[in-house]
PDB file of C-alpha atoms in Angstrom:
ATOM      1  CA  UNK A   1     124.958  89.006 146.787  1.00 34.00           C
ATOM      2  CA  UNK A   2     126.744  87.528 149.766  1.00 35.00           C
ATOM      3  CA  UNK A   3     130.503  87.801 149.843  1.00 32.00           C
ATOM      4  CA  UNK A   4     132.383  85.120 147.977  1.00 27.00           C
ATOM      5  CA  UNK A   5     133.929  83.810 151.178  1.00 29.00           C
ATOM      6  CA  UNK A   6     130.707  81.891 151.668  1.00 34.00           C
ATOM      7  CA  UNK A   7     131.943  79.405 149.080  1.00 30.00           C
ATOM      8  CA  UNK A   8     133.177  77.342 151.983  1.00 33.00           C
ATOM      9  CA  UNK A   9     130.334  78.264 154.281  1.00 34.00           C
ATOM     10  CA  UNK A  10     130.085  74.773 155.663  1.00 36.00           C
ATOM     11  CA  UNK A  11     133.666  73.692 155.158  1.00 38.00           C
ATOM     12  CA  UNK A  12     133.376  71.522 158.205  1.00 35.00           C
ATOM     13  CA  UNK A  13     130.383  69.763 156.659  1.00 38.00           C
ATOM     14  CA  UNK A  14     132.602  68.695 153.777  1.00 42.00           C
ATOM     15  CA  UNK A  15     135.026  67.210 156.283  1.00 38.00           C
ATOM     16  CA  UNK A  16     132.138  65.311 157.782  1.00 35.00           C
ATOM     17  CA  UNK A  17     131.659  63.584 154.432  1.00 36.00           C
ATOM     18  CA  UNK A  18     135.337  62.650 154.211  1.00 36.00           C
ATOM     19  CA  UNK A  19     134.735  59.700 151.920  1.00 30.00           C
ATOM     20  CA  UNK A  20     133.986  62.034 149.007  1.00 33.00           C
ATOM     21  CA  UNK A  21     136.829  64.475 149.536  1.00 37.00           C
ATOM     22  CA  UNK A  22     139.432  62.358 147.806  1.00 36.00           C
ATOM     23  CA  UNK A  23     139.974  59.828 150.607  1.00 38.00           C
ATOM     24  CA  UNK A  24     137.231  57.311 150.037  1.00 37.00           C
ATOM     25  CA  UNK A  25     138.807  54.827 152.417  1.00 37.00           C
ATOM     26  CA  UNK A  26     138.873  57.311 155.286  1.00 39.00           C
ATOM     27  CA  UNK A  27     137.370  56.414 158.605  1.00 43.00           C
ATOM     28  CA  UNK A  28     134.279  58.207 159.860  1.00 50.00           C
ATOM     29  CA  UNK A  29     135.198  61.593 161.261  1.00 51.00           C
ATOM     30  CA  UNK A  30     135.323  61.512 165.052  1.00 60.00           C
ATOM     31  CA  UNK A  31     135.990  65.148 165.938  1.00 70.00           C
ATOM     32  CA  UNK A  32     135.007  68.184 163.907  1.00 86.00           C
ATOM     33  CA  UNK A  33     136.036  71.804 164.349  1.00 90.00           C
ATOM     34  CA  UNK A  34     133.090  74.020 163.438  1.00 91.00           C
ATOM     35  CA  UNK A  35     134.863  77.346 162.976  1.00 93.00           C
ATOM     36  CA  UNK A  36     134.276  77.001 159.224  1.00 90.00           C
ATOM     37  CA  UNK A  37     130.512  77.126 159.756  1.00 89.00           C
ATOM     38  CA  UNK A  38     130.431  80.562 161.387  1.00 95.00           C
ATOM     39  CA  UNK A  39     129.183  83.310 159.067  1.00 95.00           C
ATOM     40  CA  UNK A  40     132.031  85.823 158.934  1.00 95.00           C
ATOM     41  CA  UNK A  41     130.425  87.913 156.183  1.00 92.00           C
ATOM     42  CA  UNK A  42     128.158  89.719 158.675  1.00 94.00           C
ATOM     43  CA  UNK A  43     128.977  91.650 161.824  1.00 95.00           C
ATOM     44  CA  UNK A  44     128.761  89.304 164.818  1.00 97.00           C
ATOM     45  CA  UNK A  45     125.509  89.530 166.744  1.00 96.00           C
ATOM     46  CA  UNK A  46     125.869  86.362 168.804  1.00 98.00           C
ATOM     47  CA  UNK A  47     126.332  86.317 172.574  1.00 98.00           C
ATOM     48  CA  UNK A  48     127.988  83.930 174.992  1.00 98.00           C
ATOM     49  CA  UNK A  49     125.647  80.975 175.405  1.00 98.00           C
ATOM     50  CA  UNK A  50     124.141  81.137 171.906  1.00 98.00           C
ATOM     51  CA  UNK A  51     123.986  77.782 170.130  1.00 99.00           C
ATOM     52  CA  UNK A  52     122.837  76.123 166.914  1.00 98.00           C
ATOM     53  CA  UNK A  53     122.425  72.409 166.130  1.00 98.00           C
ATOM     54  CA  UNK A  54     122.244  70.415 162.891  1.00 98.00           C
ATOM     55  CA  UNK A  55     121.373  66.888 161.879  1.00 97.00           C
ATOM     56  CA  UNK A  56     124.169  65.686 159.607  1.00 95.00           C
ATOM     57  CA  UNK A  57     123.691  62.785 157.219  1.00 93.00           C
ATOM     58  CA  UNK A  58     125.529  61.493 154.192  1.00 92.00           C
ATOM     59  CA  UNK A  59     126.226  58.494 152.017  1.00 91.00           C
ATOM     60  CA  UNK A  60     128.505  57.501 149.169  1.00 89.00           C
ATOM     61  CA  UNK A  61     128.262  55.167 146.206  1.00 86.00           C
ATOM     62  CA  UNK A  62     130.746  52.889 147.984  1.00 85.00           C
ATOM     63  CA  UNK A  63     128.165  52.293 150.700  1.00 86.00           C
ATOM     64  CA  UNK A  64     129.596  54.482 153.466  1.00 87.00           C
ATOM     65  CA  UNK A  65     127.013  56.264 155.623  1.00 88.00           C
ATOM     66  CA  UNK A  66     126.991  58.609 158.580  1.00 87.00           C
ATOM     67  CA  UNK A  67     124.328  60.249 160.719  1.00 92.00           C
ATOM     68  CA  UNK A  68     124.990  62.475 163.722  1.00 94.00           C
ATOM     69  CA  UNK A  69     124.271  65.813 165.380  1.00 96.00           C
ATOM     70  CA  UNK A  70     126.615  68.778 165.163  1.00 96.00           C
ATOM     71  CA  UNK A  71     126.273  71.627 167.681  1.00 98.00           C
ATOM     72  CA  UNK A  72     128.060  74.982 167.763  1.00 98.00           C
ATOM     73  CA  UNK A  73     128.180  76.941 171.027  1.00 98.00           C
ATOM     74  CA  UNK A  74     129.630  80.383 171.712  1.00 98.00           C
ATOM     75  CA  UNK A  75     131.317  79.219 174.903  1.00 98.00           C
ATOM     76  CA  UNK A  76     132.920  82.449 176.084  1.00 98.00           C
ATOM     77  CA  UNK A  77     134.938  85.549 175.269  1.00 98.00           C
ATOM     78  CA  UNK A  78     138.323  86.806 176.398  1.00 97.00           C
ATOM     79  CA  UNK A  79     141.128  89.180 175.553  1.00 97.00           C
ATOM     80  CA  UNK A  80     144.244  87.495 174.220  1.00 96.00           C
ATOM     81  CA  UNK A  81     147.234  89.850 174.351  1.00 95.00           C
ATOM     82  CA  UNK A  82     144.871  92.797 174.081  1.00 94.00           C
ATOM     83  CA  UNK A  83     142.876  91.293 171.206  1.00 97.00           C
ATOM     84  CA  UNK A  84     139.145  90.650 171.566  1.00 98.00           C
ATOM     85  CA  UNK A  85     138.356  86.979 170.931  1.00 98.00           C
ATOM     86  CA  UNK A  86     135.541  84.441 171.257  1.00 98.00           C
ATOM     87  CA  UNK A  87     135.476  80.712 172.007  1.00 98.00           C
ATOM     88  CA  UNK A  88     133.624  78.352 169.638  1.00 98.00           C
ATOM     89  CA  UNK A  89     132.851  74.855 170.876  1.00 97.00           C
ATOM     90  CA  UNK A  90     131.875  72.129 168.400  1.00 96.00           C
ATOM     91  CA  UNK A  91     130.019  69.072 169.666  1.00 96.00           C
ATOM     92  CA  UNK A  92     129.768  65.899 167.608  1.00 95.00           C
ATOM     93  CA  UNK A  93     127.197  63.412 168.915  1.00 95.00           C
ATOM     94  CA  UNK A  94     126.302  60.109 167.266  1.00 93.00           C
ATOM     95  CA  UNK A  95     124.667  56.920 168.449  1.00 91.00           C
ATOM     96  CA  UNK A  96     127.176  54.268 169.418  1.00 90.00           C
ATOM     97  CA  UNK A  97     130.057  56.746 169.691  1.00 90.00           C
ATOM     98  CA  UNK A  98     131.378  58.781 172.566  1.00 91.00           C
ATOM     99  CA  UNK A  99     130.600  62.520 172.341  1.00 93.00           C
ATOM    100  CA  UNK A 100     133.415  64.584 170.834  1.00 92.00           C
ATOM    101  CA  UNK A 101     134.148  68.229 171.636  1.00 94.00           C
ATOM    102  CA  UNK A 102     136.606  70.728 170.182  1.00 94.00           C
ATOM    103  CA  UNK A 103     137.077  74.360 171.216  1.00 96.00           C
ATOM    104  CA  UNK A 104     138.853  77.169 169.369  1.00 97.00           C
ATOM    105  CA  UNK A 105     139.561  80.761 170.378  1.00 98.00           C
ATOM    106  CA  UNK A 106     138.975  83.015 167.367  1.00 98.00           C
ATOM    107  CA  UNK A 107     139.858  86.680 166.939  1.00 98.00           C
ATOM    108  CA  UNK A 108     136.962  89.045 166.268  1.00 98.00           C
ATOM    109  CA  UNK A 109     139.219  90.644 163.642  1.00 98.00           C
ATOM    110  CA  UNK A 110     138.197  87.859 161.247  1.00 97.00           C
ATOM    111  CA  UNK A 111     134.869  89.637 160.701  1.00 97.00           C
ATOM    112  CA  UNK A 112     136.779  92.502 159.048  1.00 96.00           C
ATOM    113  CA  UNK A 113     138.498  90.225 156.503  1.00 94.00           C
ATOM    114  CA  UNK A 114     136.819  89.959 153.096  1.00 89.00           C
ATOM    115  CA  UNK A 115     138.596  86.617 152.570  1.00 86.00           C
ATOM    116  CA  UNK A 116     138.001  85.222 156.042  1.00 88.00           C
ATOM    117  CA  UNK A 117     137.627  81.565 155.062  1.00 81.00           C
ATOM    118  CA  UNK A 118     140.917  81.464 153.167  1.00 80.00           C
ATOM    119  CA  UNK A 119     142.705  83.218 156.042  1.00 88.00           C
ATOM    120  CA  UNK A 120     140.912  81.385 158.844  1.00 89.00           C
ATOM    121  CA  UNK A 121     144.026  79.828 160.360  1.00 89.00           C
ATOM    122  CA  UNK A 122     145.543  83.280 160.822  1.00 93.00           C
ATOM    123  CA  UNK A 123     142.714  84.217 163.202  1.00 96.00           C
ATOM    124  CA  UNK A 124     142.902  81.131 165.420  1.00 96.00           C
ATOM    125  CA  UNK A 125     144.556  81.944 168.727  1.00 96.00           C
ATOM    126  CA  UNK A 126     144.153  78.857 170.926  1.00 96.00           C
ATOM    127  CA  UNK A 127     142.507  75.449 170.814  1.00 95.00           C
ATOM    128  CA  UNK A 128     141.303  72.814 173.271  1.00 92.00           C
ATOM    129  CA  UNK A 129     140.852  69.184 172.260  1.00 79.00           C
ATOM    130  CA  UNK A 130     141.289  67.357 175.554  1.00 81.00           C
ATOM    131  CA  UNK A 131     141.681  67.548 179.327  1.00 81.00           C
ATOM    132  CA  UNK A 132     144.493  66.707 181.733  1.00 84.00           C
ATOM    133  CA  UNK A 133     144.477  64.220 184.617  1.00 86.00           C
ATOM    134  CA  UNK A 134     142.666  66.768 186.790  1.00 83.00           C
ATOM    135  CA  UNK A 135     139.910  67.275 184.256  1.00 79.00           C
ATOM    136  CA  UNK A 136     141.133  70.730 183.256  1.00 83.00           C
ATOM    137  CA  UNK A 137     141.208  71.674 179.562  1.00 85.00           C
ATOM    138  CA  UNK A 138     144.564  71.556 177.820  1.00 89.00           C
ATOM    139  CA  UNK A 139     145.023  74.766 175.826  1.00 91.00           C
ATOM    140  CA  UNK A 140     147.387  74.940 172.886  1.00 92.00           C
ATOM    141  CA  UNK A 141     148.499  78.174 171.256  1.00 93.00           C
ATOM    142  CA  UNK A 142     147.895  78.138 167.508  1.00 88.00           C
ATOM    143  CA  UNK A 143     151.037  78.711 165.475  1.00 82.00           C
ATOM    144  CA  UNK A 144     151.484  79.246 161.733  1.00 69.00           C
ATOM    145  CA  UNK A 145     151.848  76.074 159.685  1.00 61.00           C
ATOM    146  CA  UNK A 146     155.386  75.105 158.740  1.00 57.00           C
ATOM    147  CA  UNK A 147     154.518  75.489 155.051  1.00 52.00           C
ATOM    148  CA  UNK A 148     153.491  79.104 155.639  1.00 47.00           C
ATOM    149  CA  UNK A 149     156.849  79.829 157.255  1.00 44.00           C
ATOM    150  CA  UNK A 150     158.734  78.259 154.358  1.00 50.00           C
ATOM    151  CA  UNK A 151     156.838  80.269 151.771  1.00 44.00           C
ATOM    152  CA  UNK A 152     156.864  83.417 153.908  1.00 41.00           C
ATOM    153  CA  UNK A 153     153.142  83.643 153.385  1.00 42.00           C
ATOM    154  CA  UNK A 154     150.415  83.111 155.974  1.00 41.00           C
ATOM    155  CA  UNK A 155     147.794  82.506 153.307  1.00 42.00           C
ATOM    156  CA  UNK A 156     147.163  79.817 150.747  1.00 45.00           C
ATOM    157  CA  UNK A 157     146.446  80.550 147.114  1.00 46.00           C
ATOM    158  CA  UNK A 158     142.981  82.068 146.582  1.00 46.00           C
ATOM    159  CA  UNK A 159     140.220  79.469 146.306  1.00 52.00           C
ATOM    160  CA  UNK A 160     138.337  79.359 143.022  1.00 62.00           C
ATOM    161  CA  UNK A 161     134.585  78.806 142.866  1.00 73.00           C
ATOM    162  CA  UNK A 162     131.308  79.858 141.321  1.00 85.00           C
ATOM    163  CA  UNK A 163     128.711  81.447 143.596  1.00 85.00           C
ATOM    164  CA  UNK A 164     125.209  82.214 142.361  1.00 90.00           C
ATOM    165  CA  UNK A 165     122.508  83.812 144.508  1.00 91.00           C
ATOM    166  CA  UNK A 166     119.122  82.385 143.545  1.00 92.00           C
ATOM    167  CA  UNK A 167     115.513  83.098 144.456  1.00 93.00           C
ATOM    168  CA  UNK A 168     114.010  83.542 147.901  1.00 96.00           C
ATOM    169  CA  UNK A 169     112.621  80.329 149.326  1.00 97.00           C
ATOM    170  CA  UNK A 170     110.691  79.065 152.336  1.00 97.00           C
ATOM    171  CA  UNK A 171     112.429  76.250 154.206  1.00 96.00           C
ATOM    172  CA  UNK A 172     110.814  73.975 156.757  1.00 96.00           C
ATOM    173  CA  UNK A 173     113.124  72.453 159.366  1.00 96.00           C
ATOM    174  CA  UNK A 174     112.599  70.657 162.682  1.00 96.00           C
ATOM    175  CA  UNK A 175     113.518  73.994 164.287  1.00 97.00           C
ATOM    176  CA  UNK A 176     110.842  75.940 162.414  1.00 96.00           C
ATOM    177  CA  UNK A 177     109.972  77.531 159.084  1.00 97.00           C
ATOM    178  CA  UNK A 178     112.292  80.210 157.672  1.00 98.00           C
ATOM    179  CA  UNK A 179     112.265  82.693 154.827  1.00 98.00           C
ATOM    180  CA  UNK A 180     115.651  82.162 153.196  1.00 98.00           C
ATOM    181  CA  UNK A 181     117.808  83.033 150.228  1.00 97.00           C
ATOM    182  CA  UNK A 182     119.097  80.113 148.156  1.00 96.00           C
ATOM    183  CA  UNK A 183     122.744  80.193 147.134  1.00 94.00           C
ATOM    184  CA  UNK A 184     124.356  77.757 144.703  1.00 94.00           C
ATOM    185  CA  UNK A 185     128.053  77.132 145.276  1.00 89.00           C
ATOM    186  CA  UNK A 186     130.176  75.123 142.861  1.00 91.00           C
ATOM    187  CA  UNK A 187     133.873  74.493 143.183  1.00 86.00           C
ATOM    188  CA  UNK A 188     136.421  72.040 141.907  1.00 87.00           C
ATOM    189  CA  UNK A 189     140.066  71.171 141.729  1.00 86.00           C
ATOM    190  CA  UNK A 190     142.246  68.880 139.633  1.00 88.00           C
ATOM    191  CA  UNK A 191     145.555  67.144 140.255  1.00 89.00           C
ATOM    192  CA  UNK A 192     147.883  65.487 137.750  1.00 90.00           C
ATOM    193  CA  UNK A 193     150.210  62.817 139.159  1.00 90.00           C
ATOM    194  CA  UNK A 194     153.135  61.280 137.288  1.00 88.00           C
ATOM    195  CA  UNK A 195     153.659  57.536 137.639  1.00 87.00           C
ATOM    196  CA  UNK A 196     156.704  55.550 136.430  1.00 87.00           C
ATOM    197  CA  UNK A 197     155.102  54.837 133.044  1.00 88.00           C
ATOM    198  CA  UNK A 198     151.832  56.766 133.052  1.00 90.00           C
ATOM    199  CA  UNK A 199     150.020  59.913 134.130  1.00 91.00           C
ATOM    200  CA  UNK A 200     146.932  60.028 136.367  1.00 92.00           C
ATOM    201  CA  UNK A 201     144.512  62.953 136.251  1.00 92.00           C
ATOM    202  CA  UNK A 202     142.045  63.319 139.160  1.00 93.00           C
ATOM    203  CA  UNK A 203     139.191  65.821 139.243  1.00 92.00           C
ATOM    204  CA  UNK A 204     137.223  66.592 142.416  1.00 91.00           C
ATOM    205  CA  UNK A 205     134.031  68.649 142.229  1.00 92.00           C
ATOM    206  CA  UNK A 206     131.689  69.885 144.919  1.00 92.00           C
ATOM    207  CA  UNK A 207     128.196  71.306 144.419  1.00 94.00           C
ATOM    208  CA  UNK A 208     126.338  72.927 147.293  1.00 92.00           C
ATOM    209  CA  UNK A 209     122.886  74.373 147.666  1.00 96.00           C
ATOM    210  CA  UNK A 210     122.578  76.496 150.794  1.00 95.00           C
ATOM    211  CA  UNK A 211     119.599  78.237 152.375  1.00 97.00           C
ATOM    212  CA  UNK A 212     120.621  81.354 154.336  1.00 97.00           C
ATOM    213  CA  UNK A 213     118.671  83.376 156.898  1.00 97.00           C
ATOM    214  CA  UNK A 214     119.731  85.869 159.555  1.00 97.00           C
ATOM    215  CA  UNK A 215     117.117  84.339 161.862  1.00 97.00           C
ATOM    216  CA  UNK A 216     119.544  81.496 162.591  1.00 98.00           C
ATOM    217  CA  UNK A 217     122.343  82.518 164.986  1.00 97.00           C
ATOM    218  CA  UNK A 218     126.079  82.052 164.429  1.00 98.00           C
ATOM    219  CA  UNK A 219     125.912  80.285 161.035  1.00 97.00           C
ATOM    220  CA  UNK A 220     122.843  81.811 159.345  1.00 97.00           C
ATOM    221  CA  UNK A 221     122.299  78.390 157.729  1.00 97.00           C
ATOM    222  CA  UNK A 222     118.883  76.715 157.782  1.00 98.00           C
ATOM    223  CA  UNK A 223     119.717  73.911 155.393  1.00 97.00           C
ATOM    224  CA  UNK A 224     122.454  72.737 153.061  1.00 95.00           C
ATOM    225  CA  UNK A 225     122.732  69.917 150.513  1.00 96.00           C
ATOM    226  CA  UNK A 226     126.126  68.785 149.214  1.00 94.00           C
ATOM    227  CA  UNK A 227     127.227  66.603 146.305  1.00 95.00           C
ATOM    228  CA  UNK A 228     130.849  65.560 145.807  1.00 93.00           C
ATOM    229  CA  UNK A 229     132.269  63.644 142.850  1.00 93.00           C
ATOM    230  CA  UNK A 230     135.667  62.186 141.994  1.00 94.00           C
ATOM    231  CA  UNK A 231     136.569  61.473 138.361  1.00 94.00           C
ATOM    232  CA  UNK A 232     139.795  60.103 136.898  1.00 94.00           C
ATOM    233  CA  UNK A 233     141.523  59.376 133.607  1.00 93.00           C
ATOM    234  CA  UNK A 234     144.989  58.045 132.807  1.00 92.00           C
ATOM    235  CA  UNK A 235     147.338  57.717 129.845  1.00 91.00           C
ATOM    236  CA  UNK A 236     150.785  56.469 128.959  1.00 90.00           C
ATOM    237  CA  UNK A 237     153.453  59.126 129.284  1.00 84.00           C
ATOM    238  CA  UNK A 238     153.465  61.353 126.222  1.00 80.00           C
ATOM    239  CA  UNK A 239     150.262  59.846 124.804  1.00 80.00           C
ATOM    240  CA  UNK A 240     147.474  61.846 126.484  1.00 79.00           C
ATOM    241  CA  UNK A 241     145.365  61.876 123.313  1.00 80.00           C
ATOM    242  CA  UNK A 242     145.121  58.084 123.505  1.00 80.00           C
ATOM    243  CA  UNK A 243     144.257  57.989 127.194  1.00 84.00           C
ATOM    244  CA  UNK A 244     141.068  56.721 128.742  1.00 87.00           C
ATOM    245  CA  UNK A 245     138.087  59.096 128.967  1.00 91.00           C
ATOM    246  CA  UNK A 246     137.287  60.838 132.239  1.00 92.00           C
ATOM    247  CA  UNK A 247     135.283  58.378 134.341  1.00 93.00           C
ATOM    248  CA  UNK A 248     133.273  58.931 137.491  1.00 93.00           C
ATOM    249  CA  UNK A 249     134.931  56.928 140.290  1.00 92.00           C
ATOM    250  CA  UNK A 250     132.945  58.054 143.321  1.00 92.00           C
ATOM    251  CA  UNK A 251     129.917  60.146 144.218  1.00 93.00           C
ATOM    252  CA  UNK A 252     128.710  61.167 147.638  1.00 94.00           C
ATOM    253  CA  UNK A 253     125.824  63.247 148.929  1.00 95.00           C
ATOM    254  CA  UNK A 254     125.235  64.861 152.278  1.00 94.00           C
ATOM    255  CA  UNK A 255     122.824  67.185 154.013  1.00 94.00           C
ATOM    256  CA  UNK A 256     122.668  69.467 157.024  1.00 95.00           C
ATOM    257  CA  UNK A 257     119.298  70.281 158.600  1.00 97.00           C
ATOM    258  CA  UNK A 258     118.746  72.776 161.384  1.00 98.00           C
ATOM    259  CA  UNK A 259     117.151  70.992 164.349  1.00 98.00           C
ATOM    260  CA  UNK A 260     117.617  73.494 167.165  1.00 98.00           C
ATOM    261  CA  UNK A 261     118.969  76.874 168.280  1.00 98.00           C
ATOM    262  CA  UNK A 262     118.769  79.159 171.263  1.00 98.00           C
ATOM    263  CA  UNK A 263     120.585  80.875 174.115  1.00 98.00           C
ATOM    264  CA  UNK A 264     121.836  79.800 177.513  1.00 97.00           C
ATOM    265  CA  UNK A 265     123.803  76.694 176.548  1.00 98.00           C
ATOM    266  CA  UNK A 266     126.687  75.837 178.881  1.00 97.00           C
ATOM    267  CA  UNK A 267     130.008  74.823 177.383  1.00 96.00           C
ATOM    268  CA  UNK A 268     131.358  71.294 177.663  1.00 94.00           C
ATOM    269  CA  UNK A 269     135.060  72.031 177.443  1.00 92.00           C
ATOM    270  CA  UNK A 270     135.537  75.558 178.770  1.00 94.00           C
ATOM    271  CA  UNK A 271     135.416  75.664 182.576  1.00 92.00           C
ATOM    272  CA  UNK A 272     132.444  77.564 184.110  1.00 94.00           C
ATOM    273  CA  UNK A 273     134.527  80.433 185.492  1.00 94.00           C
ATOM    274  CA  UNK A 274     135.646  81.270 181.939  1.00 94.00           C
ATOM    275  CA  UNK A 275     132.238  81.156 180.294  1.00 96.00           C
ATOM    276  CA  UNK A 276     131.941  84.932 180.408  1.00 97.00           C
ATOM    277  CA  UNK A 277     131.491  87.803 178.011  1.00 97.00           C
ATOM    278  CA  UNK A 278     134.075  90.543 177.542  1.00 97.00           C
ATOM    279  CA  UNK A 279     131.744  92.902 179.393  1.00 96.00           C
ATOM    280  CA  UNK A 280     131.684  90.563 182.399  1.00 96.00           C
ATOM    281  CA  UNK A 281     135.472  90.206 182.426  1.00 96.00           C
ATOM    282  CA  UNK A 282     135.900  93.986 182.319  1.00 95.00           C
ATOM    283  CA  UNK A 283     133.310  94.599 185.008  1.00 95.00           C
ATOM    284  CA  UNK A 284     135.077  92.137 187.315  1.00 94.00           C
ATOM    285  CA  UNK A 285     138.458  93.732 186.590  1.00 92.00           C
ATOM    286  CA  UNK A 286     137.089  97.210 187.317  1.00 93.00           C
ATOM    287  CA  UNK A 287     135.564  95.994 190.567  1.00 93.00           C
ATOM    288  CA  UNK A 288     138.862  94.463 191.696  1.00 91.00           C
ATOM    289  CA  UNK A 289     140.746  97.606 190.751  1.00 89.00           C
ATOM    290  CA  UNK A 290     138.295  99.777 192.652  1.00 90.00           C
ATOM    291  CA  UNK A 291     138.582  97.534 195.702  1.00 88.00           C
ATOM    292  CA  UNK A 292     142.370  97.616 195.550  1.00 84.00           C
ATOM    293  CA  UNK A 293     142.392 101.397 195.269  1.00 75.00           C
ATOM    294  CA  UNK A 294     139.815 102.066 198.004  1.00 58.00           C
ATOM    295  CA  UNK A 295     141.168 103.814 201.146  1.00 57.00           C
ATOM    296  CA  UNK A 296     141.900 101.421 203.980  1.00 48.00           C
ATOM    297  CA  UNK A 297     139.646 101.525 207.000  1.00 48.00           C
ATOM    298  CA  UNK A 298     141.216 103.391 209.938  1.00 46.00           C
ATOM    299  CA  UNK A 299     139.433 101.452 212.603  1.00 46.00           C
ATOM    300  CA  UNK A 300     138.538 104.698 214.484  1.00 43.00           C
ATOM    301  CA  UNK A 301     136.333 104.268 217.489  1.00 45.00           C
ATOM    302  CA  UNK A 302     132.726 105.358 217.252  1.00 39.00           C
ATOM    303  CA  UNK A 303     131.770 108.400 219.165  1.00 36.00           C
TER     304      UNK A 303
END
């Protein structure tokens, strides 16, 4: 069975359906960071220029809808303070909206972590979310969250979920037909809030059905269906037994369908001279070093 870290395989997809994540009045997501879609449970086999694209759609009982394309591109590689890293660009494209792009430099060390999703922030090294007046990308170094510094812990509490690997299945997508393994992922959380004269209990659940295949680069996802629900109950302080029953307040569904994949995609955010592999960077460095160390020409006359 796949490692449990896949419980948030498409964490970014959940963000895309923000109206069912506990903020039903939220605006449609404009920019998405796709680092949560990368499959960290397998050794990386992707190369610079590899890409994968999904059709994202979703709707809620409150009438909110969204439909757009999400593309992940391995934009480049580089060494950051001696650490091997890779750039992930996420493109969000929807009709009637300007294209959005985010780029994050991730450490390859994340592929050695059995709890990669929970510790994801610890492996982010830099990010790009805009350009300056000259059109050059603005890079920001990723620093630990203030809460992590206060608690002296870089990691959040372990996430709780139920993961069940199901039967093999054939999935047809616009990008082709794939032999996949179905995985059911269920997770939930609850929060109790105290009001001046009452208590409010909120329960958020998420059910996912994912279809995995190693034939899809970067994410290994051919398809995913998501259902999110929000339920609440309340009672007067000290009288929980007399409180209202748990009632469904909101339900939302979403889907991700593979529509394309391949190699040779050029990055949007990362400048061309940095869209290189580690091997290319090292070859260029060796060439410069060899040129710098070559004996100078004496200029002797020919005989």
